[in-house]
Short mmCIF file of C-alpha atoms in Angstrom, two decimals:
data_model
loop_
_atom_site.label_atom_id
_atom_site.label_comp_id
_atom_site.label_asym_id
_atom_site.label_seq_id
_atom_site.Cartn_x
_atom_site.Cartn_y
_atom_site.Cartn_z
CA MET I 169 -28.02 26.80 -3.25
CA LEU I 170 -28.76 23.69 -1.19
CA LYS I 171 -25.81 22.36 0.79
CA PRO I 172 -25.89 18.65 1.73
CA LEU I 173 -24.29 19.10 5.19
CA ARG I 174 -24.90 21.48 8.06
CA TRP I 175 -23.09 21.59 11.40
CA THR I 176 -25.33 22.58 14.32
CA GLU I 177 -24.99 22.54 18.09
CA ASP I 178 -26.95 19.24 18.04
CA GLY I 179 -24.65 17.49 15.57
CA LEU I 180 -24.32 16.99 11.84
CA GLU I 181 -27.41 17.53 9.72
CA LEU I 182 -27.09 15.57 6.51
CA LEU I 183 -29.34 15.69 3.48
CA ASP I 184 -30.41 12.11 2.76
CA GLN I 185 -29.37 11.90 -0.87
CA ARG I 186 -31.02 8.50 -1.35
CA LEU I 187 -34.40 10.23 -1.52
CA LEU I 188 -33.54 12.93 -4.03
CA PRO I 189 -35.00 14.35 -6.22
CA HIS I 190 -38.46 13.36 -4.95
CA GLU I 191 -38.07 14.10 -1.25
CA GLU I 192 -35.94 16.39 0.92
CA LYS I 193 -35.20 14.73 4.26
CA TRP I 194 -32.50 15.73 6.73
CA LEU I 195 -30.83 13.27 9.10
CA LEU I 196 -29.50 14.46 12.46
CA LEU I 197 -26.32 12.54 13.24
CA ARG I 198 -25.07 12.88 16.81
CA THR I 199 -22.31 10.25 16.95
CA HIS I 200 -19.46 9.10 14.76
CA ALA I 201 -21.19 5.73 14.45
CA GLU I 202 -24.29 7.41 12.99
CA VAL I 203 -22.09 9.26 10.50
CA ALA I 204 -20.36 5.99 9.58
CA ALA I 205 -23.74 4.32 9.00
CA ALA I 206 -24.91 7.22 6.81
CA ILE I 207 -21.76 6.97 4.69
CA LYS I 208 -22.02 3.19 4.41
CA ASP I 209 -25.73 3.31 3.55
CA MET I 210 -25.01 5.94 0.88
CA ALA I 211 -27.14 8.66 2.47
CA VAL I 212 -24.23 10.93 1.53
CA ARG I 213 -22.76 10.77 -1.96
CA GLY I 214 -19.95 12.41 -3.87
CA ALA I 215 -16.31 12.33 -2.88
CA PRO I 216 -16.12 15.83 -1.35
CA ALA I 217 -19.32 15.38 0.70
CA ILE I 218 -18.16 11.97 1.91
CA GLY I 219 -14.83 13.44 3.03
CA ILE I 220 -16.49 16.32 4.83
CA ALA I 221 -18.98 13.99 6.54
CA ALA I 222 -16.10 11.81 7.74
CA ALA I 223 -14.28 14.85 9.13
CA TYR I 224 -17.39 15.80 11.09
CA GLY I 225 -17.62 12.17 12.21
CA MET I 226 -14.13 12.51 13.65
CA VAL I 227 -15.20 15.64 15.51
CA LEU I 228 -18.17 13.81 16.99
CA GLY I 229 -16.02 10.86 18.01
CA LEU I 230 -13.52 13.12 19.74
CA LYS I 231 -16.31 15.13 21.36
CA TYR I 232 -17.46 11.99 23.16
CA GLY I 233 -13.98 10.82 24.12
CA LYS I 234 -13.59 7.99 21.64
CA GLU I 235 -10.14 6.76 20.63
CA PRO I 236 -9.18 8.79 17.51
CA ARG I 237 -7.48 5.87 15.76
CA LEU I 238 -10.54 3.65 16.20
CA VAL I 239 -12.94 6.35 15.04
CA ALA I 240 -10.83 6.98 11.94
CA GLN I 241 -10.68 3.26 11.20
CA GLU I 242 -14.44 2.83 11.59
CA LEU I 243 -15.13 5.75 9.26
CA ALA I 244 -12.55 4.63 6.67
CA GLU I 245 -14.02 1.12 6.55
CA THR I 246 -17.43 2.41 5.47
CA ARG I 247 -16.29 2.90 1.86
CA PRO I 248 -12.74 1.59 1.41
CA THR I 249 -12.39 2.88 -2.17
CA ALA I 250 -13.41 6.48 -1.40
CA VAL I 251 -10.16 8.47 -1.63
CA ASN I 252 -11.52 11.63 0.03
CA LEU I 253 -12.83 9.56 2.92
CA ALA I 254 -9.41 8.18 3.88
CA TRP I 255 -7.81 11.58 3.30
CA ALA I 256 -10.29 13.35 5.59
#
């Protein structure tokens, strides 16, 4: 079974769902801003996957000493109607 997200020591590996089913391409996201861009650009789709990606985005933001409230706000603003995103 193919999982759309993988956590590695380098960051979050995310299956670019915009290219499916014709191409399998993985994005390596190393910052919360890269995760936010992937969510906004719809590289990740589906409520659970969006929520999980946002949670990893929080981890990356905290890892690099960013203000938690600002990281959470930036991630939440990527898709304001995504319930799992705000929850995560």
